[in-house]
Amino acid sequence: MKIVHLLVLAAFCFIQSFAQNGYPTPPKTPNQLFYIQHSNNYNTYVYEANIRAGKIDASKPINEYRIVYTEGAVKKPLTSIQKKMAYGMTLLANSSQLYEFRLAATDKIHFFLTTSKGEHPQMYVVINQRKLYIEKLFVQLEEGFLNTSTEAKYVLFYGRDYESGEAVVEKLKLD
C-alpha cells in the first residue's frame, strides 16, 4: 500500500513541477479554445472559436488575440509579426465542421477544431501519440547565443484525454 501512495505522490509532484506559479489565467469565454503563455513574461495569447448562427464560421473559424498583462491586462489583436512568426493560426483544411490548423511558429504540430456532442467548440492535438483536448500551452523559451535570438526549448500541453476526459499534461521537446 505504501508503494501505491508513493507512486501517486510522485505522479502528483511530477505534474506540479510543470506548473507556472504566478501566471494569470485569462477570463474564460464561452467559445475559448485554449491559450498560450511563455516563460519570458505573463502576456497571454488566446484562441476562440468564431461562431455564427450556432456553427463554426468556415470563412474565419478562429479569433486570436493577446492579453497584455505587462500593460494592465489590455486585450489587443496580434501584431502582424506575431501572426506571421509565432502565434497566428493557418487553416490547412476543413471538412464538415472539422478544421485543421498549424501555428505560424511550427508546422510540426497540427491543431484540430471540432464541436463536441453538446455543440461546444473544442481544439485537440496529438502529442507523444496521445490525443487530447487542449486548454493551455506553456512554452519554455531560451535565449540564444549572446541574447541575439530566442528559441522554444519545449511546450507543455495541458488538457483532457480525448477518450477518458482525464486531466493530462504532455511535454513536447523542440530541437
PDB file of C-alpha atoms in Angstrom, residues 5-152:
ATOM      1  CA  HIS A   5       0.849   6.043  -2.116  1.00  0.00           C
ATOM      2  CA  LEU A   6       4.430   6.822  -3.109  1.00  0.00           C
ATOM      3  CA  LEU A   7       3.618   6.374  -6.798  1.00  0.00           C
ATOM      4  CA  VAL A   8       0.580   8.647  -6.530  1.00  0.00           C
ATOM      5  CA  LEU A   9       2.628  11.252  -4.647  1.00  0.00           C
ATOM      6  CA  ALA A  10       5.441  11.041  -7.213  1.00  0.00           C
ATOM      7  CA  ALA A  11       2.989  11.473 -10.106  1.00  0.00           C
ATOM      8  CA  PHE A  12       1.382  14.477  -8.383  1.00  0.00           C
ATOM      9  CA  CYS A  13       4.773  16.095  -7.733  1.00  0.00           C
ATOM     10  CA  PHE A  14       5.831  15.446 -11.337  1.00  0.00           C
ATOM     11  CA  ILE A  15       2.745  17.189 -12.735  1.00  0.00           C
ATOM     12  CA  GLN A  16       3.018  20.042 -10.219  1.00  0.00           C
ATOM     13  CA  SER A  17       6.648  20.611 -11.216  1.00  0.00           C
ATOM     14  CA  PHE A  18       5.329  21.752 -14.607  1.00  0.00           C
ATOM     15  CA  ALA A  19       3.004  24.383 -13.092  1.00  0.00           C
ATOM     16  CA  GLN A  20       3.734  28.028 -13.742  1.00  0.00           C
ATOM     17  CA  ASN A  21       3.339  29.767 -10.403  1.00  0.00           C
ATOM     18  CA  GLY A  22       2.031  33.305 -10.510  1.00  0.00           C
ATOM     19  CA  TYR A  23       0.830  33.260 -14.113  1.00  0.00           C
ATOM     20  CA  PRO A  24      -2.594  34.843 -14.622  1.00  0.00           C
ATOM     21  CA  THR A  25      -5.488  32.838 -16.016  1.00  0.00           C
ATOM     22  CA  PRO A  26      -7.327  34.761 -18.733  1.00  0.00           C
ATOM     23  CA  PRO A  27     -11.082  35.230 -18.282  1.00  0.00           C
ATOM     24  CA  LYS A  28     -12.903  32.196 -19.712  1.00  0.00           C
ATOM     25  CA  THR A  29     -15.291  32.961 -22.571  1.00  0.00           C
ATOM     26  CA  PRO A  30     -17.959  30.592 -23.956  1.00  0.00           C
ATOM     27  CA  ASN A  31     -16.025  29.981 -27.190  1.00  0.00           C
ATOM     28  CA  GLN A  32     -12.500  29.919 -25.759  1.00  0.00           C
ATOM     29  CA  LEU A  33     -10.496  27.010 -27.132  1.00  0.00           C
ATOM     30  CA  PHE A  34      -7.133  27.428 -25.411  1.00  0.00           C
ATOM     31  CA  TYR A  35      -4.449  29.947 -24.587  1.00  0.00           C
ATOM     32  CA  ILE A  36      -0.666  30.123 -24.791  1.00  0.00           C
ATOM     33  CA  GLN A  37       1.739  31.547 -22.228  1.00  0.00           C
ATOM     34  CA  HIS A  38       5.528  31.569 -22.255  1.00  0.00           C
ATOM     35  CA  SER A  39       8.404  31.909 -19.846  1.00  0.00           C
ATOM     36  CA  ASN A  40       9.525  35.424 -20.858  1.00  0.00           C
ATOM     37  CA  ASN A  41       6.518  37.300 -19.421  1.00  0.00           C
ATOM     38  CA  TYR A  42       2.865  36.899 -18.444  1.00  0.00           C
ATOM     39  CA  ASN A  43       1.359  38.101 -21.729  1.00  0.00           C
ATOM     40  CA  THR A  44      -1.165  35.553 -22.982  1.00  0.00           C
ATOM     41  CA  TYR A  45      -2.359  34.569 -26.461  1.00  0.00           C
ATOM     42  CA  VAL A  46      -5.997  33.476 -26.592  1.00  0.00           C
ATOM     43  CA  TYR A  47      -7.794  31.437 -29.266  1.00  0.00           C
ATOM     44  CA  GLU A  48     -11.580  31.378 -29.539  1.00  0.00           C
ATOM     45  CA  ALA A  49     -13.913  29.646 -31.971  1.00  0.00           C
ATOM     46  CA  ASN A  50     -15.704  32.110 -34.221  1.00  0.00           C
ATOM     47  CA  ILE A  51     -19.364  31.060 -34.021  1.00  0.00           C
ATOM     48  CA  ARG A  52     -22.013  32.398 -36.427  1.00  0.00           C
ATOM     49  CA  ALA A  53     -25.629  31.194 -36.306  1.00  0.00           C
ATOM     50  CA  GLY A  54     -24.656  28.420 -33.896  1.00  0.00           C
ATOM     51  CA  LYS A  55     -21.923  26.948 -36.119  1.00  0.00           C
ATOM     52  CA  ILE A  56     -18.205  27.470 -36.599  1.00  0.00           C
ATOM     53  CA  ASP A  57     -17.722  30.193 -39.214  1.00  0.00           C
ATOM     54  CA  ALA A  58     -15.990  28.417 -42.109  1.00  0.00           C
ATOM     55  CA  SER A  59     -14.629  31.688 -43.522  1.00  0.00           C
ATOM     56  CA  LYS A  60     -12.817  32.557 -40.262  1.00  0.00           C
ATOM     57  CA  PRO A  61     -13.042  29.681 -37.765  1.00  0.00           C
ATOM     58  CA  ILE A  62     -10.761  31.172 -35.088  1.00  0.00           C
ATOM     59  CA  ASN A  63     -10.412  34.562 -33.422  1.00  0.00           C
ATOM     60  CA  GLU A  64      -6.971  35.130 -31.934  1.00  0.00           C
ATOM     61  CA  TYR A  65      -5.888  37.947 -29.647  1.00  0.00           C
ATOM     62  CA  ARG A  66      -3.479  38.700 -26.838  1.00  0.00           C
ATOM     63  CA  ILE A  67      -3.908  39.915 -23.304  1.00  0.00           C
ATOM     64  CA  VAL A  68      -1.019  42.218 -22.451  1.00  0.00           C
ATOM     65  CA  TYR A  69      -0.650  41.768 -18.706  1.00  0.00           C
ATOM     66  CA  THR A  70       2.500  43.910 -18.723  1.00  0.00           C
ATOM     67  CA  GLU A  71       0.206  46.844 -19.653  1.00  0.00           C
ATOM     68  CA  GLY A  72      -2.596  46.175 -17.158  1.00  0.00           C
ATOM     69  CA  ALA A  73      -4.311  43.206 -18.855  1.00  0.00           C
ATOM     70  CA  VAL A  74      -5.249  45.106 -22.008  1.00  0.00           C
ATOM     71  CA  LYS A  75      -6.838  42.990 -24.766  1.00  0.00           C
ATOM     72  CA  LYS A  76      -5.183  43.639 -28.160  1.00  0.00           C
ATOM     73  CA  PRO A  77      -5.076  41.978 -31.576  1.00  0.00           C
ATOM     74  CA  LEU A  78      -1.939  40.072 -32.502  1.00  0.00           C
ATOM     75  CA  THR A  79       0.664  42.214 -34.226  1.00  0.00           C
ATOM     76  CA  SER A  80       1.468  41.325 -37.825  1.00  0.00           C
ATOM     77  CA  ILE A  81       4.847  39.930 -36.714  1.00  0.00           C
ATOM     78  CA  GLN A  82       3.191  37.779 -34.026  1.00  0.00           C
ATOM     79  CA  LYS A  83       0.716  36.463 -36.614  1.00  0.00           C
ATOM     80  CA  LYS A  84       3.377  35.645 -39.203  1.00  0.00           C
ATOM     81  CA  MET A  85       6.188  34.397 -36.970  1.00  0.00           C
ATOM     82  CA  ALA A  86       4.666  32.796 -33.878  1.00  0.00           C
ATOM     83  CA  TYR A  87       1.047  32.892 -32.724  1.00  0.00           C
ATOM     84  CA  GLY A  88      -1.013  33.180 -35.895  1.00  0.00           C
ATOM     85  CA  MET A  89      -3.087  30.151 -36.906  1.00  0.00           C
ATOM     86  CA  THR A  90      -3.061  28.982 -40.518  1.00  0.00           C
ATOM     87  CA  LEU A  91      -6.041  26.998 -41.767  1.00  0.00           C
ATOM     88  CA  LEU A  92      -4.794  23.888 -43.584  1.00  0.00           C
ATOM     89  CA  ALA A  93      -8.038  22.026 -44.273  1.00  0.00           C
ATOM     90  CA  ASN A  94     -11.701  21.955 -43.385  1.00  0.00           C
ATOM     91  CA  SER A  95     -14.448  19.439 -43.926  1.00  0.00           C
ATOM     92  CA  SER A  96     -17.850  19.218 -42.297  1.00  0.00           C
ATOM     93  CA  GLN A  97     -17.104  21.006 -39.022  1.00  0.00           C
ATOM     94  CA  LEU A  98     -13.530  19.689 -38.651  1.00  0.00           C
ATOM     95  CA  TYR A  99     -10.829  22.285 -39.212  1.00  0.00           C
ATOM     96  CA  GLU A 100      -7.086  21.626 -39.281  1.00  0.00           C
ATOM     97  CA  PHE A 101      -4.612  24.369 -38.346  1.00  0.00           C
ATOM     98  CA  ARG A 102      -0.987  24.967 -37.535  1.00  0.00           C
ATOM     99  CA  LEU A 103       0.720  27.740 -35.618  1.00  0.00           C
ATOM    100  CA  ALA A 104       2.987  30.086 -37.542  1.00  0.00           C
ATOM    101  CA  ALA A 105       5.885  29.095 -35.263  1.00  0.00           C
ATOM    102  CA  THR A 106       5.935  25.443 -36.350  1.00  0.00           C
ATOM    103  CA  ASP A 107       4.496  23.056 -38.879  1.00  0.00           C
ATOM    104  CA  LYS A 108       5.212  20.066 -36.614  1.00  0.00           C
ATOM    105  CA  ILE A 109       2.026  20.426 -34.548  1.00  0.00           C
ATOM    106  CA  HIS A 110      -1.418  20.254 -36.102  1.00  0.00           C
ATOM    107  CA  PHE A 111      -4.477  21.538 -34.258  1.00  0.00           C
ATOM    108  CA  PHE A 112      -7.986  20.254 -34.972  1.00  0.00           C
ATOM    109  CA  LEU A 113     -11.094  22.324 -34.254  1.00  0.00           C
ATOM    110  CA  THR A 114     -14.382  20.478 -33.887  1.00  0.00           C
ATOM    111  CA  THR A 115     -17.563  20.615 -31.854  1.00  0.00           C
ATOM    112  CA  SER A 116     -18.367  18.225 -29.035  1.00  0.00           C
ATOM    113  CA  LYS A 117     -21.655  16.389 -28.593  1.00  0.00           C
ATOM    114  CA  GLY A 118     -23.095  19.439 -26.858  1.00  0.00           C
ATOM    115  CA  GLU A 119     -22.062  21.604 -29.839  1.00  0.00           C
ATOM    116  CA  HIS A 120     -19.316  23.207 -27.768  1.00  0.00           C
ATOM    117  CA  PRO A 121     -16.204  24.051 -29.854  1.00  0.00           C
ATOM    118  CA  GLN A 122     -13.006  22.273 -28.813  1.00  0.00           C
ATOM    119  CA  MET A 123      -9.463  22.022 -30.114  1.00  0.00           C
ATOM    120  CA  TYR A 124      -7.446  18.829 -29.979  1.00  0.00           C
ATOM    121  CA  VAL A 125      -3.892  17.793 -30.837  1.00  0.00           C
ATOM    122  CA  VAL A 126      -1.910  14.574 -30.923  1.00  0.00           C
ATOM    123  CA  ILE A 127       1.251  14.873 -28.818  1.00  0.00           C
ATOM    124  CA  ASN A 128       3.521  11.936 -27.980  1.00  0.00           C
ATOM    125  CA  GLN A 129       0.934   9.636 -29.592  1.00  0.00           C
ATOM    126  CA  ARG A 130      -1.761  10.890 -27.198  1.00  0.00           C
ATOM    127  CA  LYS A 131      -4.862  12.696 -28.446  1.00  0.00           C
ATOM    128  CA  LEU A 132      -6.003  15.438 -26.090  1.00  0.00           C
ATOM    129  CA  TYR A 133      -8.352  18.386 -25.963  1.00  0.00           C
ATOM    130  CA  ILE A 134      -6.126  21.326 -25.126  1.00  0.00           C
ATOM    131  CA  GLU A 135      -6.861  24.060 -22.618  1.00  0.00           C
ATOM    132  CA  LYS A 136      -3.474  25.722 -22.243  1.00  0.00           C
ATOM    133  CA  LEU A 137       0.023  25.619 -23.715  1.00  0.00           C
ATOM    134  CA  PHE A 138       3.123  26.817 -21.908  1.00  0.00           C
ATOM    135  CA  VAL A 139       6.249  27.499 -23.972  1.00  0.00           C
ATOM    136  CA  GLN A 140       9.617  27.424 -22.232  1.00  0.00           C
ATOM    137  CA  LEU A 141      11.845  29.894 -24.066  1.00  0.00           C
ATOM    138  CA  GLU A 142      15.618  30.026 -24.035  1.00  0.00           C
ATOM    139  CA  GLU A 143      17.892  32.880 -25.052  1.00  0.00           C
ATOM    140  CA  GLY A 144      20.244  32.148 -27.911  1.00  0.00           C
ATOM    141  CA  PHE A 145      23.929  32.958 -28.223  1.00  0.00           C
ATOM    142  CA  LEU A 146      24.679  36.485 -26.908  1.00  0.00           C
ATOM    143  CA  ASN A 147      20.918  37.022 -26.432  1.00  0.00           C
ATOM    144  CA  THR A 148      20.523  37.602 -30.182  1.00  0.00           C
ATOM    145  CA  SER A 149      17.604  35.205 -30.544  1.00  0.00           C
ATOM    146  CA  THR A 150      15.011  33.346 -28.542  1.00  0.00           C
ATOM    147  CA  GLU A 151      14.112  29.723 -29.163  1.00  0.00           C
ATOM    148  CA  ALA A 152      11.462  27.445 -27.735  1.00  0.00           C
TER     149      ALA A 152
END
